[in-house]
mmCIF file of C-alpha atoms in Angstrom:
data_model
loop_
_atom_site.group_PDB
_atom_site.id
_atom_site.type_symbol
_atom_site.label_atom_id
_atom_site.label_comp_id
_atom_site.label_asym_id
_atom_site.label_seq_id
_atom_site.Cartn_x
_atom_site.Cartn_y
_atom_site.Cartn_z
ATOM 1 C CA MET L 1 -24.407 -22.584 24.378
ATOM 2 C CA SER L 2 -26.814 -21.030 22.016
ATOM 3 C CA LEU L 3 -25.762 -19.509 18.629
ATOM 4 C CA LEU L 4 -26.593 -16.076 20.191
ATOM 5 C CA SER L 5 -24.476 -16.707 23.115
ATOM 6 C CA LYS L 6 -21.564 -17.859 20.900
ATOM 7 C CA ILE L 7 -21.842 -14.791 19.074
ATOM 8 C CA ARG L 8 -21.683 -12.573 22.194
ATOM 9 C CA CYS L 9 -18.850 -14.750 23.486
ATOM 10 C CA ALA L 10 -16.766 -14.065 20.251
ATOM 11 C CA LEU L 11 -17.555 -10.425 20.158
ATOM 12 C CA THR L 12 -16.389 -9.781 23.924
ATOM 13 C CA LEU L 13 -13.506 -12.347 24.069
ATOM 14 C CA GLY L 14 -15.495 -14.586 26.467
ATOM 15 C CA GLN L 15 -16.368 -11.850 29.092
ATOM 16 C CA GLY L 16 -19.884 -11.698 27.993
ATOM 17 C CA VAL L 17 -22.146 -8.444 27.791
ATOM 18 C CA LEU L 18 -23.441 -6.418 30.654
ATOM 19 C CA LEU L 19 -27.000 -7.025 31.369
ATOM 20 C CA SER L 20 -29.356 -4.945 33.440
ATOM 21 C CA PRO L 21 -31.674 -7.270 35.337
ATOM 22 C CA PRO L 22 -34.042 -6.260 38.038
ATOM 23 C CA GLU L 23 -32.304 -5.454 41.386
ATOM 24 C CA PRO L 24 -32.744 -8.474 43.706
ATOM 25 C CA LYS L 25 -35.217 -7.518 46.555
ATOM 26 C CA GLY L 26 -34.043 -10.255 48.950
ATOM 27 C CA ASN L 27 -37.528 -11.828 49.379
ATOM 28 C CA GLU L 28 -37.059 -14.472 46.551
ATOM 29 C CA ASP L 29 -36.615 -18.120 47.036
ATOM 30 C CA PRO L 30 -32.768 -18.599 46.908
ATOM 31 C CA PHE L 31 -32.802 -21.581 44.495
ATOM 32 C CA GLU L 32 -35.217 -19.674 42.133
ATOM 33 C CA LEU L 33 -32.951 -16.607 42.469
ATOM 34 C CA PHE L 34 -29.806 -18.628 41.707
ATOM 35 C CA GLY L 35 -31.681 -20.278 38.835
ATOM 36 C CA ASP L 36 -32.558 -16.808 37.386
ATOM 37 C CA TRP L 37 -28.970 -15.380 37.875
ATOM 38 C CA PHE L 38 -27.505 -18.642 36.300
ATOM 39 C CA LYS L 39 -29.736 -18.327 33.160
ATOM 40 C CA GLN L 40 -28.560 -14.727 32.689
ATOM 41 C CA ALA L 41 -25.016 -15.693 33.128
ATOM 42 C CA GLU L 42 -25.482 -18.295 30.418
ATOM 43 C CA LYS L 43 -27.251 -15.880 28.130
ATOM 44 C CA SER L 44 -24.592 -13.221 28.571
ATOM 45 C CA GLY L 45 -21.950 -15.189 26.426
ATOM 46 C CA ILE L 46 -19.677 -15.755 29.408
ATOM 47 C CA VAL L 47 -17.399 -18.810 28.761
ATOM 48 C CA LEU L 48 -18.337 -21.552 31.141
ATOM 49 C CA PRO L 49 -20.690 -19.805 33.444
ATOM 50 C CA GLU L 50 -21.106 -23.110 35.318
ATOM 51 C CA SER L 51 -17.457 -22.803 36.667
ATOM 52 C CA MET L 52 -17.306 -22.566 40.281
ATOM 53 C CA THR L 53 -14.715 -22.502 43.049
ATOM 54 C CA ILE L 54 -14.922 -25.319 45.670
ATOM 55 C CA SER L 55 -13.093 -24.758 49.043
ATOM 56 C CA SER L 56 -12.479 -27.477 51.499
ATOM 57 C CA VAL L 57 -10.321 -27.974 54.478
ATOM 58 C CA GLY L 58 -7.499 -30.609 55.120
ATOM 59 C CA PRO L 59 -6.693 -32.418 58.316
ATOM 60 C CA ASP L 60 -4.321 -29.681 59.385
ATOM 61 C CA GLY L 61 -6.971 -27.028 58.939
ATOM 62 C CA ARG L 62 -5.164 -25.780 55.838
ATOM 63 C CA PRO L 63 -7.789 -24.565 53.324
ATOM 64 C CA SER L 64 -7.572 -25.448 49.525
ATOM 65 C CA ALA L 65 -9.671 -24.311 46.543
ATOM 66 C CA ARG L 66 -9.855 -25.158 42.904
ATOM 67 C CA VAL L 67 -12.346 -24.565 40.087
ATOM 68 C CA VAL L 68 -14.917 -27.386 39.084
ATOM 69 C CA LEU L 69 -18.108 -27.474 36.949
ATOM 70 C CA LEU L 70 -21.400 -27.386 38.215
ATOM 71 C CA LYS L 71 -23.432 -30.231 36.703
ATOM 72 C CA ASP L 72 -26.924 -30.076 38.424
ATOM 73 C CA PHE L 73 -28.773 -28.097 40.933
ATOM 74 C CA ASN L 74 -32.149 -28.019 42.567
ATOM 75 C CA GLU L 75 -33.554 -27.612 46.061
ATOM 76 C CA GLN L 76 -31.446 -30.687 47.138
ATOM 77 C CA GLY L 77 -28.312 -28.962 46.381
ATOM 78 C CA PHE L 78 -25.419 -28.293 43.931
ATOM 79 C CA VAL L 79 -23.791 -31.282 42.317
ATOM 80 C CA PHE L 80 -20.231 -31.835 40.708
ATOM 81 C CA TYR L 81 -18.188 -34.770 39.829
ATOM 82 C CA THR L 82 -14.771 -35.906 40.745
ATOM 83 C CA ASN L 83 -12.414 -38.707 41.503
ATOM 84 C CA TYR L 84 -13.034 -39.646 45.241
ATOM 85 C CA GLY L 85 -9.300 -40.231 45.664
ATOM 86 C CA SER L 86 -8.376 -36.781 44.699
ATOM 87 C CA ARG L 87 -7.214 -34.064 47.241
ATOM 88 C CA LYS L 88 -10.712 -32.567 47.235
ATOM 89 C CA GLY L 89 -12.374 -35.914 47.515
ATOM 90 C CA GLN L 90 -10.302 -36.846 50.478
ATOM 91 C CA GLU L 91 -10.851 -33.646 52.163
ATOM 92 C CA LEU L 92 -14.553 -33.750 51.593
ATOM 93 C CA GLU L 93 -14.717 -37.402 52.966
ATOM 94 C CA ASN L 94 -12.854 -36.390 56.101
ATOM 95 C CA HIS L 95 -14.582 -32.993 56.664
ATOM 96 C CA PRO L 96 -17.766 -32.926 54.663
ATOM 97 C CA LEU L 97 -18.322 -29.155 54.647
ATOM 98 C CA ALA L 98 -17.564 -26.935 51.699
ATOM 99 C CA CYS L 99 -18.097 -23.513 50.180
ATOM 100 C CA LEU L 100 -18.894 -22.938 46.611
ATOM 101 C CA THR L 101 -18.222 -19.505 44.956
ATOM 102 C CA PHE L 102 -19.493 -18.414 41.523
ATOM 103 C CA HIS L 103 -17.968 -15.128 39.988
ATOM 104 C CA TRP L 104 -19.682 -13.656 36.885
ATOM 105 C CA ASN L 105 -17.294 -10.612 36.515
ATOM 106 C CA ILE L 106 -19.124 -8.843 33.497
ATOM 107 C CA LEU L 107 -22.529 -9.048 35.354
ATOM 108 C CA GLN L 108 -20.777 -7.931 38.609
ATOM 109 C CA ARG L 109 -22.195 -10.644 40.493
ATOM 110 C CA GLN L 110 -21.008 -13.336 42.988
ATOM 111 C CA VAL L 111 -22.775 -16.206 44.682
ATOM 112 C CA ARG L 112 -21.484 -18.029 47.764
ATOM 113 C CA ILE L 113 -22.924 -21.236 48.866
ATOM 114 C CA GLU L 114 -22.032 -23.020 52.192
ATOM 115 C CA GLY L 115 -23.126 -26.257 53.531
ATOM 116 C CA ARG L 116 -22.521 -29.986 54.197
ATOM 117 C CA VAL L 117 -21.464 -32.475 51.432
ATOM 118 C CA GLU L 118 -22.641 -35.871 50.652
ATOM 119 C CA ARG L 119 -22.082 -38.324 47.673
ATOM 120 C CA VAL L 120 -24.866 -38.463 45.136
ATOM 121 C CA SER L 121 -26.498 -42.011 44.536
ATOM 122 C CA PRO L 122 -24.486 -44.569 42.492
ATOM 123 C CA LYS L 123 -27.456 -44.403 39.991
ATOM 124 C CA GLU L 124 -26.928 -40.521 39.560
ATOM 125 C CA SER L 125 -23.141 -40.922 39.039
ATOM 126 C CA GLU L 126 -23.721 -43.684 36.700
ATOM 127 C CA GLU L 127 -26.089 -41.814 34.538
ATOM 128 C CA TYR L 128 -23.872 -38.733 34.328
ATOM 129 C CA PHE L 129 -20.784 -40.742 33.689
ATOM 130 C CA HIS L 130 -22.231 -42.360 30.749
ATOM 131 C CA SER L 131 -23.608 -39.001 29.299
ATOM 132 C CA ARG L 132 -19.836 -38.129 28.924
ATOM 133 C CA GLY L 133 -17.820 -38.673 25.832
ATOM 134 C CA ARG L 134 -15.956 -42.092 25.702
ATOM 135 C CA GLY L 135 -12.552 -40.230 25.848
ATOM 136 C CA SER L 136 -13.672 -38.544 29.243
ATOM 137 C CA GLN L 137 -14.730 -41.849 30.434
ATOM 138 C CA ILE L 138 -11.344 -43.520 29.616
ATOM 139 C CA GLY L 139 -9.722 -40.520 31.238
ATOM 140 C CA ALA L 140 -11.498 -40.965 34.512
ATOM 141 C CA TRP L 141 -9.985 -44.552 34.644
ATOM 142 C CA ALA L 142 -6.493 -43.456 33.544
ATOM 143 C CA SER L 143 -6.181 -40.654 35.857
ATOM 144 C CA HIS L 144 -5.337 -41.343 39.575
ATOM 145 C CA GLN L 145 -6.176 -37.768 40.231
ATOM 146 C CA SER L 146 -3.806 -35.718 42.458
ATOM 147 C CA GLN L 147 -1.260 -38.436 42.588
ATOM 148 C CA VAL L 148 2.283 -37.840 41.472
ATOM 149 C CA ILE L 149 3.483 -39.297 38.131
ATOM 150 C CA ALA L 150 6.738 -39.278 36.542
ATOM 151 C CA ASN L 151 5.807 -37.790 33.382
ATOM 152 C CA ARG L 152 3.062 -37.277 30.758
ATOM 153 C CA GLU L 153 4.043 -40.652 29.070
ATOM 154 C CA VAL L 154 2.717 -42.463 32.165
ATOM 155 C CA LEU L 155 -0.763 -40.994 31.840
ATOM 156 C CA GLU L 156 -0.724 -41.798 27.986
ATOM 157 C CA GLN L 157 0.213 -45.395 28.666
ATOM 158 C CA GLN L 158 -2.774 -45.687 31.175
ATOM 159 C CA VAL L 159 -5.073 -44.256 28.640
ATOM 160 C CA ALA L 160 -3.823 -46.764 26.087
ATOM 161 C CA GLN L 161 -4.251 -49.604 28.499
ATOM 162 C CA TYR L 162 -7.858 -48.815 29.334
ATOM 163 C CA LYS L 163 -8.659 -48.079 25.785
ATOM 164 C CA GLN L 164 -7.533 -51.598 25.062
ATOM 165 C CA GLN L 165 -9.185 -53.028 28.023
ATOM 166 C CA PHE L 166 -12.677 -51.646 27.179
ATOM 167 C CA SER L 167 -12.171 -51.757 23.440
ATOM 168 C CA ASP L 168 -15.296 -53.963 22.829
ATOM 169 C CA LYS L 169 -17.572 -52.935 25.644
ATOM 170 C CA GLU L 170 -19.133 -50.182 27.457
ATOM 171 C CA VAL L 171 -16.748 -48.185 29.763
ATOM 172 C CA PRO L 172 -18.057 -48.963 33.361
ATOM 173 C CA LEU L 173 -18.332 -46.442 36.151
ATOM 174 C CA PRO L 174 -15.115 -46.544 38.169
ATOM 175 C CA GLU L 175 -15.913 -47.277 41.859
ATOM 176 C CA PHE L 176 -13.491 -44.445 42.728
ATOM 177 C CA TRP L 177 -15.377 -41.716 40.741
ATOM 178 C CA GLY L 178 -18.564 -40.002 41.204
ATOM 179 C CA GLY L 179 -20.651 -37.099 42.281
ATOM 180 C CA TYR L 180 -20.831 -34.863 45.329
ATOM 181 C CA ARG L 181 -23.793 -32.717 46.344
ATOM 182 C CA VAL L 182 -23.261 -29.561 48.497
ATOM 183 C CA ILE L 183 -26.284 -29.122 50.584
ATOM 184 C CA PRO L 184 -26.692 -25.461 51.431
ATOM 185 C CA ASP L 185 -27.397 -23.894 54.794
ATOM 186 C CA THR L 186 -26.166 -20.386 53.644
ATOM 187 C CA ILE L 187 -26.449 -18.793 50.231
ATOM 188 C CA GLU L 188 -25.148 -15.207 49.656
ATOM 189 C CA PHE L 189 -25.971 -13.116 46.493
ATOM 190 C CA TRP L 190 -23.739 -10.168 45.771
ATOM 191 C CA GLN L 191 -24.525 -7.558 43.210
ATOM 192 C CA GLY L 192 -21.956 -4.910 42.404
ATOM 193 C CA LYS L 193 -23.107 -1.397 42.487
ATOM 194 C CA ALA L 194 -21.448 1.996 42.043
ATOM 195 C CA ASP L 195 -19.141 3.483 44.720
ATOM 196 C CA ARG L 196 -18.576 0.056 46.185
ATOM 197 C CA LEU L 197 -22.061 0.250 47.756
ATOM 198 C CA HIS L 198 -22.943 -3.238 46.789
ATOM 199 C CA ASP L 199 -26.082 -5.286 47.418
ATOM 200 C CA ARG L 200 -25.565 -8.405 49.638
ATOM 201 C CA PHE L 201 -28.259 -10.746 50.469
ATOM 202 C CA ARG L 202 -27.651 -13.742 52.840
ATOM 203 C CA TYR L 203 -30.096 -16.424 53.031
ATOM 204 C CA THR L 204 -29.609 -18.904 56.000
ATOM 205 C CA SER L 205 -31.830 -21.896 56.648
ATOM 206 C CA ASP L 206 -33.482 -22.981 59.790
ATOM 207 C CA ALA L 207 -36.405 -25.114 60.868
ATOM 208 C CA LYS L 208 -39.009 -22.578 59.618
ATOM 209 C CA GLY L 209 -37.266 -22.357 56.165
ATOM 210 C CA TRP L 210 -34.947 -19.452 54.746
ATOM 211 C CA LYS L 211 -34.101 -16.285 56.849
ATOM 212 C CA ILE L 212 -33.051 -13.401 54.591
ATOM 213 C CA ASP L 213 -30.600 -10.622 55.821
ATOM 214 C CA ARG L 214 -29.187 -7.627 53.880
ATOM 215 C CA LEU L 215 -25.528 -7.288 54.708
ATOM 216 C CA SER L 216 -23.544 -4.060 54.649
ATOM 217 C CA PRO L 217 -21.093 -4.067 51.665
#
């Protein structure tokens, strides 16, 4: 976060400042438009504009959602990292479809992204893993994410164990940890407007590229 963004964040208690960007016309490339909106969210001073809700479905059809952090995006998709054995990891492995939702409240904007899910390459996971702080690397080994533990002491003992195990070496990438990429077939941009007459633009992909529809609010 830039110094200016930090100042905005402090002055607005993390809620950012209201910007007045040009109204989306619905003829932009969806990845370029997302990139523009994401940059504006970063500059607004919002805390963690990369926060996104990922929704998945369990084997019984029960939906579940949680907030994760976007770590990369381009025309190939939107990437986040997790423990493959976590609830979301298992749900995505068994039913590789997901929905991502960004909500930037002060900008009155939402973006919804729907599509199939795949693991990123081991090389990508390794590069990102080693860009994290050593404490976070140890934490990935110590936490069997979503599994029941008796108390916090169990977690702290596991952290101590892996600190000792890797004390004189680089922390390796766990085989149970890495990235997922959501490859979109639908991206919807929502811009809040007065009197609840919001702008909604839905991009859907087909063999010819992206089709754009304006939706009623």
